[in-house]
Coordinates of C-alpha atoms in Angstrom, one line a residue:
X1 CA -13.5 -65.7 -25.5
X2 CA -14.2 -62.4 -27.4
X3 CA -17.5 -61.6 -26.0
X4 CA -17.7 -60.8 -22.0
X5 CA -19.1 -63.8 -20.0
X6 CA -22.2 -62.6 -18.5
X7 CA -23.8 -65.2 -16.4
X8 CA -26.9 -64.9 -14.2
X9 CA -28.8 -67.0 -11.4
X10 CA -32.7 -65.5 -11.4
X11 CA -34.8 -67.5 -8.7
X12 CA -38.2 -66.7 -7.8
X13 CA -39.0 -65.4 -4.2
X14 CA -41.7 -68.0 -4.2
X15 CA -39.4 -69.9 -1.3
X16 CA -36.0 -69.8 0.4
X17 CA -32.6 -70.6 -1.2
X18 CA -32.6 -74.2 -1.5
X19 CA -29.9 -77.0 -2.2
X20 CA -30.8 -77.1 -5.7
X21 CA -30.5 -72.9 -6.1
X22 CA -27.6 -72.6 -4.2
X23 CA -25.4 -75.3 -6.9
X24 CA -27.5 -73.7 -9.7
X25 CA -25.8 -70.3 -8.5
X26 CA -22.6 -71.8 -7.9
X27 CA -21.6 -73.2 -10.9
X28 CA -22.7 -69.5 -12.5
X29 CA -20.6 -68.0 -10.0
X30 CA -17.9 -70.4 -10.5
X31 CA -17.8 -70.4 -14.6
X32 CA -18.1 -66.3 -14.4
X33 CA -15.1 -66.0 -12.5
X34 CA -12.8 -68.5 -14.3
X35 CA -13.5 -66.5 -17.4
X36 CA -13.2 -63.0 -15.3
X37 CA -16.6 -62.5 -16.0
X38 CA -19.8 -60.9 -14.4
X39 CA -22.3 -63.2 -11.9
X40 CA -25.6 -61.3 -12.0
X41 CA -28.7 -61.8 -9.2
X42 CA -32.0 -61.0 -10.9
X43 CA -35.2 -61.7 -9.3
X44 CA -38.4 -63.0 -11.5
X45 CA -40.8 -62.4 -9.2
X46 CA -43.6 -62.5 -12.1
X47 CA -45.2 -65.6 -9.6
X48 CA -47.1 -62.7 -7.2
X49 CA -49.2 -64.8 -6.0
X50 CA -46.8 -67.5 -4.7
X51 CA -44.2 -65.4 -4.0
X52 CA -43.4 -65.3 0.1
X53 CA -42.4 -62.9 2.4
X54 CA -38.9 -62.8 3.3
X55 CA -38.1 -65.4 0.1
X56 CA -36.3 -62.5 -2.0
X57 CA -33.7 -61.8 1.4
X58 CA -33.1 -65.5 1.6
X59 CA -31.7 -65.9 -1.9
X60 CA -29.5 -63.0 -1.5
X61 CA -28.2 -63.6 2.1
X62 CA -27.5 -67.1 2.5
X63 CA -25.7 -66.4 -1.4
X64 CA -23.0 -63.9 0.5
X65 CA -23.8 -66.6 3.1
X66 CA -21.9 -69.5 1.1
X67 CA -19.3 -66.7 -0.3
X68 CA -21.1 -66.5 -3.9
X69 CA -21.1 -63.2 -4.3
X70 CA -22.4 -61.0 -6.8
X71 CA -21.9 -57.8 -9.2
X72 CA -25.2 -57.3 -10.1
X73 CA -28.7 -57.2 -8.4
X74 CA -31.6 -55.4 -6.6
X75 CA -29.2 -54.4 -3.8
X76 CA -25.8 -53.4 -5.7
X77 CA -27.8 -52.2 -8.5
X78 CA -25.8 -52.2 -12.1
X79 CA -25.7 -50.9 -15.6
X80 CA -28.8 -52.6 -16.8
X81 CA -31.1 -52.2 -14.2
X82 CA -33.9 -52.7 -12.9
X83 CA -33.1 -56.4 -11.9
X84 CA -36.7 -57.3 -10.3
X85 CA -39.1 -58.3 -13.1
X86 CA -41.8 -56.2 -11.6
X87 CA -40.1 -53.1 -12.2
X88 CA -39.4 -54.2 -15.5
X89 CA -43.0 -54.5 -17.2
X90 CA -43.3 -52.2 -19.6
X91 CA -40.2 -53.4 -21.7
X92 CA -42.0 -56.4 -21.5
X93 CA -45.6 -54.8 -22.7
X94 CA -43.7 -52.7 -25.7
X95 CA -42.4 -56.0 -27.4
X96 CA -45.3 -57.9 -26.8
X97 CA -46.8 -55.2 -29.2
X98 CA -44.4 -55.5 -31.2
X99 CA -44.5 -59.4 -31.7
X100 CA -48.5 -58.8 -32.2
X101 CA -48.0 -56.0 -34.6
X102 CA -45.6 -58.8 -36.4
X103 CA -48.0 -61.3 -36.6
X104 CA -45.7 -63.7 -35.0
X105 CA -48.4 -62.9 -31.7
X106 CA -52.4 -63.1 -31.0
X107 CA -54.6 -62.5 -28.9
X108 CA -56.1 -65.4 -27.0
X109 CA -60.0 -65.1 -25.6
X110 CA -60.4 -68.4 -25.0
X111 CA -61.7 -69.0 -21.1
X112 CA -59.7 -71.4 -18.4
X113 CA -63.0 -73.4 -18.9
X114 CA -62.9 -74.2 -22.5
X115 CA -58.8 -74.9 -22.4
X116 CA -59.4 -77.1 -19.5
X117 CA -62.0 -78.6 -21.3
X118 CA -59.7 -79.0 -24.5
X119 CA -56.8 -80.5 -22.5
X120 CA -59.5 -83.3 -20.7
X121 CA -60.3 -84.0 -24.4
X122 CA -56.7 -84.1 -25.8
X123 CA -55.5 -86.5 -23.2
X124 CA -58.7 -88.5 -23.4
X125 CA -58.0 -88.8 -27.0
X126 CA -54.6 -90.3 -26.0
X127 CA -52.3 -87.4 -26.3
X128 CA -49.6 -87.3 -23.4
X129 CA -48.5 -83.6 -23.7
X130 CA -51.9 -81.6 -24.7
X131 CA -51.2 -78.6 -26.4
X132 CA -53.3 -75.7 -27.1
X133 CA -56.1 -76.1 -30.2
X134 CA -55.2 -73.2 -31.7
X135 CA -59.0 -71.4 -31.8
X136 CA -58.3 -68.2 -31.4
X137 CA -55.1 -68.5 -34.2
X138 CA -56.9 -67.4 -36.7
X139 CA -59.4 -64.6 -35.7
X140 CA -60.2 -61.6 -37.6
X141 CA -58.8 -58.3 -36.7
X142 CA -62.4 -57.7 -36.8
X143 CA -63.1 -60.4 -34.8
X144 CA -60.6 -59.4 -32.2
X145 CA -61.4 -55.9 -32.0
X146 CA -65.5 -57.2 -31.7
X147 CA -64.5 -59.1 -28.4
X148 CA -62.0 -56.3 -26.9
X149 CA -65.2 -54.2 -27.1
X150 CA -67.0 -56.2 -25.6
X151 CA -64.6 -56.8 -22.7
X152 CA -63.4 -60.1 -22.5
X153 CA -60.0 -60.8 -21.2
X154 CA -57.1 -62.3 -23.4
X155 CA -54.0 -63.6 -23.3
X156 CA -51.2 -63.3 -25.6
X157 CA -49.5 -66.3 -27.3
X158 CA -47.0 -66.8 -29.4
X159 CA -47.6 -67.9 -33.2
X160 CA -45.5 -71.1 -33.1
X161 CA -43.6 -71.1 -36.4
X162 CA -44.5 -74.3 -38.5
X163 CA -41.9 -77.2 -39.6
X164 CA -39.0 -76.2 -37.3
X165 CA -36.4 -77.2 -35.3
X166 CA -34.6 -75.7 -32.2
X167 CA -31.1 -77.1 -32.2
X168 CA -28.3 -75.9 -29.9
X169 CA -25.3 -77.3 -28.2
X170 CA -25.5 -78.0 -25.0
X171 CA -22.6 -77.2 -22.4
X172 CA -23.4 -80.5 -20.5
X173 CA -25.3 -82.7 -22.5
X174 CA -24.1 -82.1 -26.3
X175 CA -26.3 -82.0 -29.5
X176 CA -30.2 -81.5 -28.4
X177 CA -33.1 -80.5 -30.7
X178 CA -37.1 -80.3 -30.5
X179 CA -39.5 -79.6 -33.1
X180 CA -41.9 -77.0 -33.2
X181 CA -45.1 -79.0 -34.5
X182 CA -44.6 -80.1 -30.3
X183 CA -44.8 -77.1 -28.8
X184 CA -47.9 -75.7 -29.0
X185 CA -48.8 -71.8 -29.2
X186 CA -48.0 -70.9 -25.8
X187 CA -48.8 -67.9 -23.3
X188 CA -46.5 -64.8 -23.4
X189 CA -48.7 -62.1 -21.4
X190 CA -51.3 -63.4 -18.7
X191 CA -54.7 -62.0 -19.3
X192 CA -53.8 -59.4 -15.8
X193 CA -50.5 -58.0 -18.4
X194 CA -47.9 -59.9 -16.4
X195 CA -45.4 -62.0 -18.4
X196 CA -45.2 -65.6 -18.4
X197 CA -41.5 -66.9 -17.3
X198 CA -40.0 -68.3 -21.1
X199 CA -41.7 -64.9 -22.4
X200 CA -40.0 -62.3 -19.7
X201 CA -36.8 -64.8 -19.1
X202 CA -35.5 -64.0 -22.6
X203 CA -36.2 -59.8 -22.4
X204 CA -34.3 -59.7 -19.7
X205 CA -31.3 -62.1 -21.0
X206 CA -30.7 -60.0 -24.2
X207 CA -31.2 -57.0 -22.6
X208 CA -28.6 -58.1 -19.8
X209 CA -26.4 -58.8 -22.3
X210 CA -26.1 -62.6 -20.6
X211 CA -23.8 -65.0 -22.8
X212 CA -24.4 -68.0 -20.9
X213 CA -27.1 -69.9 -18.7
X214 CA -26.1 -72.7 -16.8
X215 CA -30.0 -74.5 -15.3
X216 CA -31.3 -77.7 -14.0
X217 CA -32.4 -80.0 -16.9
X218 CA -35.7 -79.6 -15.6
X219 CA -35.8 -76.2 -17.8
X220 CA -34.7 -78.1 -20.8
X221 CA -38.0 -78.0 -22.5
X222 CA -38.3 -74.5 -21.9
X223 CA -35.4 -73.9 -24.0
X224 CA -37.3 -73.9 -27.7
X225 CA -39.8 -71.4 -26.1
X226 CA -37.0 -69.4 -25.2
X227 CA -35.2 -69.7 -28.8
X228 CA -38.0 -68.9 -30.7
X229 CA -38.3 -65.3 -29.1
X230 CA -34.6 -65.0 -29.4
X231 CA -35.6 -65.6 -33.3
X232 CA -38.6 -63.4 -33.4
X233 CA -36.2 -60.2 -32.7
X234 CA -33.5 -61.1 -34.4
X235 CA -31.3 -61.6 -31.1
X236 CA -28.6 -63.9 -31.0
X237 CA -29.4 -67.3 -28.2
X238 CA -27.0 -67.5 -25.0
X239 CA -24.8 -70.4 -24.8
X240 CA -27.3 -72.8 -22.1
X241 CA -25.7 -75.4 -20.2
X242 CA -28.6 -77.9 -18.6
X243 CA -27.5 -79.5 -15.0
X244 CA -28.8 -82.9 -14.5
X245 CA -30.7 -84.2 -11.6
X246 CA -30.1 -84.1 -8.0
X247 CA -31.1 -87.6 -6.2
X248 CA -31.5 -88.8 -2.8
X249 CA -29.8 -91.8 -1.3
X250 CA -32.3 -93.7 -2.9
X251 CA -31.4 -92.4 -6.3
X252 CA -35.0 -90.4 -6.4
X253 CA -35.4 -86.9 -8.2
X254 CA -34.6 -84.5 -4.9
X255 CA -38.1 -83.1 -4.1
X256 CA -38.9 -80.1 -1.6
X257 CA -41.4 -82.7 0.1
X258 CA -38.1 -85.1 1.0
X259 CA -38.1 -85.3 4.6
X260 CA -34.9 -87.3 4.7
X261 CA -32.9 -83.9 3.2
X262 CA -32.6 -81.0 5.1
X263 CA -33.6 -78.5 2.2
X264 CA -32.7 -75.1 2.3
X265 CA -29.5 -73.3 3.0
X266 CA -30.4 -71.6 5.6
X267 CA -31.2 -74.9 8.0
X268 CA -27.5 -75.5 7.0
X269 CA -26.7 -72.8 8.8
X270 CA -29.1 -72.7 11.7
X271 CA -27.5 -76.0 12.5
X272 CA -23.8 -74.9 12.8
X273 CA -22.3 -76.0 9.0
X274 CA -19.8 -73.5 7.9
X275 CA -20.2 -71.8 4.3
X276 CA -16.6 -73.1 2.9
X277 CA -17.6 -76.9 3.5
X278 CA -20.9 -75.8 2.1
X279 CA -19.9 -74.4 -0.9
X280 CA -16.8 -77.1 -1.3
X281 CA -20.1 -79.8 -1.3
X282 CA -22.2 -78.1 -3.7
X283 CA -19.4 -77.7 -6.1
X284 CA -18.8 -81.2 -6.4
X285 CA -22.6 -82.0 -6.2
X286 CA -22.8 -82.8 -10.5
X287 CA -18.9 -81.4 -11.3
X288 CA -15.8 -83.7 -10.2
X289 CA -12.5 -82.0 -10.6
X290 CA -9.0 -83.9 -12.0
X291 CA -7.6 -86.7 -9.1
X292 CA -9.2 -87.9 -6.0
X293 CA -8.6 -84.5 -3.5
X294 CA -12.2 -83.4 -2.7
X295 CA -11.4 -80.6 -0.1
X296 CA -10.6 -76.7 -2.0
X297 CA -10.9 -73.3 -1.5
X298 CA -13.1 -71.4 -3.5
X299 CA -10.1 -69.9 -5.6
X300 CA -8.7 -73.2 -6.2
X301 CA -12.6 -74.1 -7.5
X302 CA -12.4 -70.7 -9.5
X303 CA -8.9 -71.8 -10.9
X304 CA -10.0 -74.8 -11.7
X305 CA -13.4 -74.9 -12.8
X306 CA -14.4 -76.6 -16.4
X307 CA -17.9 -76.9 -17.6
X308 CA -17.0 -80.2 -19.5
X309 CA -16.4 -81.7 -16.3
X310 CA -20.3 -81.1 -15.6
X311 CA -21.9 -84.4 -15.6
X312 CA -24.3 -86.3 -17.4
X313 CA -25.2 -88.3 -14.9
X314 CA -27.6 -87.6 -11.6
X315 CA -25.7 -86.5 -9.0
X316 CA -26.5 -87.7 -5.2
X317 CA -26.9 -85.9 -2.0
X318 CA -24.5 -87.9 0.1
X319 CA -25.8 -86.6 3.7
X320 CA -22.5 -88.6 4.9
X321 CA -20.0 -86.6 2.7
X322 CA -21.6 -83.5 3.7
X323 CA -21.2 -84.3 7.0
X324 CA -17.6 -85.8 6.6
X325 CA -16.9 -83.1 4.5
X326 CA -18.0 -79.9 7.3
X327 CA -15.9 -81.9 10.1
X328 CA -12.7 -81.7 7.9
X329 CA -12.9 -77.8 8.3
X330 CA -14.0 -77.5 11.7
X331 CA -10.7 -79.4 12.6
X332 CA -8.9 -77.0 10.7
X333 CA -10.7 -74.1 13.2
X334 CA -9.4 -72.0 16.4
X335 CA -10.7 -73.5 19.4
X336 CA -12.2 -69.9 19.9
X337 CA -13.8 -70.4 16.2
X338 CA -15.4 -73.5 17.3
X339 CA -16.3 -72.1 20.6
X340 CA -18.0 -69.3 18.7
X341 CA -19.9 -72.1 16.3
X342 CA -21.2 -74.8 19.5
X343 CA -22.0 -72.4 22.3
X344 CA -24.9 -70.8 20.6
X345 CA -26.5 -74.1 20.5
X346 CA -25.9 -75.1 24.3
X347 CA -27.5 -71.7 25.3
X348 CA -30.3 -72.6 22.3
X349 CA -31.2 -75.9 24.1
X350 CA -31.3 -74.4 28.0
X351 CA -27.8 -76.2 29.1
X352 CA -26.3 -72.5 29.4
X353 CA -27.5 -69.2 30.3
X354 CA -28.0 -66.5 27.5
X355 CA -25.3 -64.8 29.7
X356 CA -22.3 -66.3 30.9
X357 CA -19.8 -65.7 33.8
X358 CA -16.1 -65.8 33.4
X359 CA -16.0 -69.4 35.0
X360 CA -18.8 -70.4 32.7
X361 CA -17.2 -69.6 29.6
X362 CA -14.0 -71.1 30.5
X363 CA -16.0 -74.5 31.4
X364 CA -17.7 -74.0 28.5
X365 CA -15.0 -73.7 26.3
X366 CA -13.3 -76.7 27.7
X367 CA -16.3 -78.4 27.0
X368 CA -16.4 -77.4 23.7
X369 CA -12.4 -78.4 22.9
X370 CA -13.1 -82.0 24.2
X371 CA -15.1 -82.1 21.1
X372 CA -13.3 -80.2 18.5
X373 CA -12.4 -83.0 16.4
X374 CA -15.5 -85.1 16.4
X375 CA -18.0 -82.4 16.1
X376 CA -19.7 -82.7 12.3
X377 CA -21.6 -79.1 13.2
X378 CA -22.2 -77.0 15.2
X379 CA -25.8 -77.9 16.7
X380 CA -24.3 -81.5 17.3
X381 CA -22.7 -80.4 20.3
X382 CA -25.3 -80.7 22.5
X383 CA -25.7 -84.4 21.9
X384 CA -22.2 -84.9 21.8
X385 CA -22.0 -83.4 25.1
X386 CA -25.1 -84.2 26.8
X387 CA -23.3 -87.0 29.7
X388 CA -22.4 -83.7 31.1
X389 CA -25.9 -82.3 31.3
X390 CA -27.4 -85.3 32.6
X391 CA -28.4 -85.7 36.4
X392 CA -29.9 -89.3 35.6
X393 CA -27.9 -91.9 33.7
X394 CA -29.1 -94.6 31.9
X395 CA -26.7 -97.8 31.3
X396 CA -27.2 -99.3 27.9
X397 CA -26.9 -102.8 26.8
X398 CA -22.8 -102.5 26.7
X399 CA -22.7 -100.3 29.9
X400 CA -24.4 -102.9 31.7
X401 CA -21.7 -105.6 30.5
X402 CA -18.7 -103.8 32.2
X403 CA -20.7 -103.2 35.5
X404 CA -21.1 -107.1 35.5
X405 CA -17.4 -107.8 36.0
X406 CA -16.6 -109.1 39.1
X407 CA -14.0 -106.2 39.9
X408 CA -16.2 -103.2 39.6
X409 CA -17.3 -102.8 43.2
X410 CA -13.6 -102.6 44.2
X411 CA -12.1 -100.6 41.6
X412 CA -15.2 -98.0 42.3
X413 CA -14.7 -98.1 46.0
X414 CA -11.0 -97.4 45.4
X415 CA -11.7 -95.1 42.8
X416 CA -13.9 -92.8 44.9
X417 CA -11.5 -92.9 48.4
X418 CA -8.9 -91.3 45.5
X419 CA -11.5 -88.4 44.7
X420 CA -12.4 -87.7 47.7
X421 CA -9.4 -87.5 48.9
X422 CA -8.1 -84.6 46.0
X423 CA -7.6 -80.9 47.3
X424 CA -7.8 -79.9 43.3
X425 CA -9.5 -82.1 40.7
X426 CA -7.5 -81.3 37.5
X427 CA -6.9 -83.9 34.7
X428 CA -3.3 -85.3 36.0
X429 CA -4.7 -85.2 39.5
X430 CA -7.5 -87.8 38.2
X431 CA -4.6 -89.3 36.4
X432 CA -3.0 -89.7 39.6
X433 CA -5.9 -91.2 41.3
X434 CA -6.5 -93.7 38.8
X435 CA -3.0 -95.0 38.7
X436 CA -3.2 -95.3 42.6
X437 CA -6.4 -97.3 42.2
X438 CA -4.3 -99.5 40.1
X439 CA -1.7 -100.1 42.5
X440 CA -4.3 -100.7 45.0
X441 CA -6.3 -103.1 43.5
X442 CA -3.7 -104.2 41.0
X443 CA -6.5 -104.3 38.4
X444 CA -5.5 -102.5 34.8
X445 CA -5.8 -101.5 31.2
X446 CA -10.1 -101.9 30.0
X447 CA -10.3 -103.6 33.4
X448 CA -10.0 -100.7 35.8
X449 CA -10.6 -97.7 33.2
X450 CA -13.8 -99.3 31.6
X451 CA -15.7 -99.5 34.9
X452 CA -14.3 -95.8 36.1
X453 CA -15.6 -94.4 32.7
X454 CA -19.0 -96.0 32.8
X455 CA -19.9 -95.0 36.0
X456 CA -18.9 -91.7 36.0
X457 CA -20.2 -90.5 32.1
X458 CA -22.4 -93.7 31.3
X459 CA -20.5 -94.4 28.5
X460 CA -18.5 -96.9 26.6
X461 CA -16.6 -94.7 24.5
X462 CA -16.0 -90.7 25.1
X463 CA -13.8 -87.9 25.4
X464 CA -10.5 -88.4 27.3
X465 CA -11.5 -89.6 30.9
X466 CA -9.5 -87.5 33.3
X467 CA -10.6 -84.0 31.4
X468 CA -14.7 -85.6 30.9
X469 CA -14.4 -86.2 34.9
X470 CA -12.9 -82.2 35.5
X471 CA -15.8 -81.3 33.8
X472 CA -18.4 -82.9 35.4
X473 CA -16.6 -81.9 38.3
X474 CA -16.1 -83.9 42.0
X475 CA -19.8 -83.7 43.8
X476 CA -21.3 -84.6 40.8
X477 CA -18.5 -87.6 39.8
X478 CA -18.9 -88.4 43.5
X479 CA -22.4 -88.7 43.5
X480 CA -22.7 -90.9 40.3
X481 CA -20.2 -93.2 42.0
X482 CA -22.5 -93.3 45.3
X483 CA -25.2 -94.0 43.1
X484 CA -23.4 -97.3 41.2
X485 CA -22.8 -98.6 44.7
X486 CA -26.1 -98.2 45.9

């Protein structure tokens, strides 16, 4: 490429960093750093009223978060600053002159009542997309100058040019184009001076120097808006790239109201997910590299990476990949990285003390390692791990089954004299005392294990026996047998 790729992701602090954001950002990211580009942050925060407190910090932490990070924003600063579109007004007001003093701008002094009323009429009259009706188009500068006097408020819109077409090609979709006569003059400057987004969005582009935008398709239509300012100065268009679609499970458009999602990036890592599998996710979540491998490191993505592998097609939010996917890396973990990821979220739910002892830790951590290759993330551990919390067990449907055999009440009986009867209770001295049961009763295999492992975690299924039994530890094993028997 002869020109620098300059690539930006510009959310709004109107809400956290969401799923749909964080892949917006990451295939940026990724495309700027296969070419040895720049990834640039900016924030259009134009919204004031919607914007959120603590929405700006979201976007830029849980982007260093995931490992996307950045050369340019509010924090780093850079060679075009300012990067917040509030601070960046007056280049906006100084071309809106400009387009006015043009003619290819007006002045627009028609109330929200009267457009309102306009678009009730338009769609009425069977119109899907009402447009505006153009009154104020064709006003007088005297006429315009009578009404500033007076003291109405205005807006400024752009004077749509007539009989033209906006044709680009599209990164992920091909050949697109959209006619003019659809548009509709639309609102550049909002009658309190602040830009409206397709109005700032392109300012700050050209002046950013930004070669390429890679959005969801939902800005698509925006795109036209966008090109015809590019046009107005004389400013050559970005190369845009629109993303298609992310869908749930039951292939609906992803919406901030789906419950069945966890949403935003940060919940990701609240519950214990770890930024790599993360990021591996989102980077395959509408982009599917060569061969079946699914699991890469970020520089392997950033080797890799090729925008006509973008797809065309909606891409899913497989909750089940995700979750496959983050319990591939927490295998690949220390024990004393996992350790680090689960405990928070034992001491979270009340099953630990904020503070623990030596002994505890080391319990803990055994815990913990029982676990290490089951665990999906981190917060699951206390689910995973609950038979060890538990002073009251509950025998489900299958439990019940292996209690019903006819051998239980000796192999428990047995299997308790043993425990009693252990100076130590380490996992081959439980080993010991189970293959002594054995001999006694001369009962084996699911037959003298299943009862032993029922009754003392109320489970069917579970961590290796003789270390779950250490951890629960001998009154309590004891007493869970003493209960059964009762």
């Amino acid at each position: 490429m002869t020109k620098e790729v300059r690539v930006r992701y510009a959310p709004s602090p109107t809400g956290f960093l969401h799923i749909g954001g964080a892949r917006t950002a990451l295939f940026n990211y990724l495309y700027a750093r296969h070419h040895n580009g720049k990834f640039i942050v900016r924030i259009e925060d134009t919204d004031i009223e919607r914007n959120v407190e603590g929405g700006e910090a979201s976007q830029l932490d849980n982007l260093r978060w995931l490992g996307i990070d950045y050369d340019e924003s509010i924090d780093i600063g850079g060679p075009y600053a300012p990067y917040r579109q509030m601070e960046r007004l007056d280049i906006y007001k100084e071309h809106a002159e400009q387009l006015l003093e043009k003619g290819l701008a007006y002045k627009c002094f028609c109330s929200s009542e009267k457009l309102e009323a306009s678009r009730e009429e338009q769609k009425a009259g069977g119109v899907a997309a009402p447009t505006y009706d153009g009154t104020c188009r064709h006003l007088s500068a005297e006429e315009v100058a009578a009404k500033e006097a007076a003291g109405e408020a205005f807006t400024i819109r752009m004077r749509v040019p007539e009989n033209i077409t906006y044709e680009f090609e599209d990164l992920v979709r091909g050949h697109v184009s959209f006619e003019s006569k659809d548009v509709g003059d639309w609102v550049l400057v909002k009658a309190n001076g602040i830009p409206t987004y397709n109005y700032a969005v392109v300012l700050d582009d050209h002046f950013m120097e930004i070669s390429h935008v890679f959005r969801g398709e939902e800005h698509l239509s925006n795109t036209p808006k966008q090109m015809m300012i590019f046009d107005a100065f004389g400013w050559e268009h970005p190369r845009y790239g629109h993303m298609t679609l992310i869908i749930n499970e039951n292939r609906k458009k992803l919406s901030k109201r789906d419950e069945s999602i966890i949403q935003f990036v940060t919940q990701y890592k609240e519950l214990g997910y770890l930024p790599e599998a993360m990021f591996n996710f989102f980077a395959l979540l509408g982009w599917s590299p060569e061969g079946e491998e699914e699991i890469f490191s970020k520089e392997q993505f950033i080797e890799m990476f090729d925008e006509k592998r973008l797809s065309k097609s909606p891409s899913m939010f497989d909750k089940q990949k995700l979750t496959w996917m983050n319990n591939q890396y927490i295998k690949k973990l220390s024990l004393e990285d996992v350790v680090a990821l689960a405990l928070p979220h034992l001491q979270k739910a009340g099953l630990l003390p904020e503070e623990l002892s030596v002994e505890q830790h080391a319990w803990a951590t055994d815990l913990i390692a029982l676990y290490h290759e089951q665990m999906s993330f981190g917060a699951e551990i206390v689910e995973l791990s609950s038979l060890f919390f538990n002073d009251h067990i509950e025998y489900d449907e299958a439990a019940n089954a292996v209690l019903a055999e006819e051998q239980v009440p000796e192999v428990m009986a047995a299997f308790k004299t043993q425990l009693e009867a252990l100076e130590e209770l380490t996992p081959d001295a439980v080993k010991a005392a189970i293959k002594a049961v054995q001999k006694e009763t001369g009962h084996k295999g699911k037959g003298l294990f299943m009862p032993i492992r029922v009754v003392t975690t109320g489970e069917t299924h579970g961590p290796e026996l003789p270390n779950a039994i250490c951890l629960i530890g001998k009154e309590k094993t004891i007493a869970r047998v003493e209960k059964y028997a009762k």
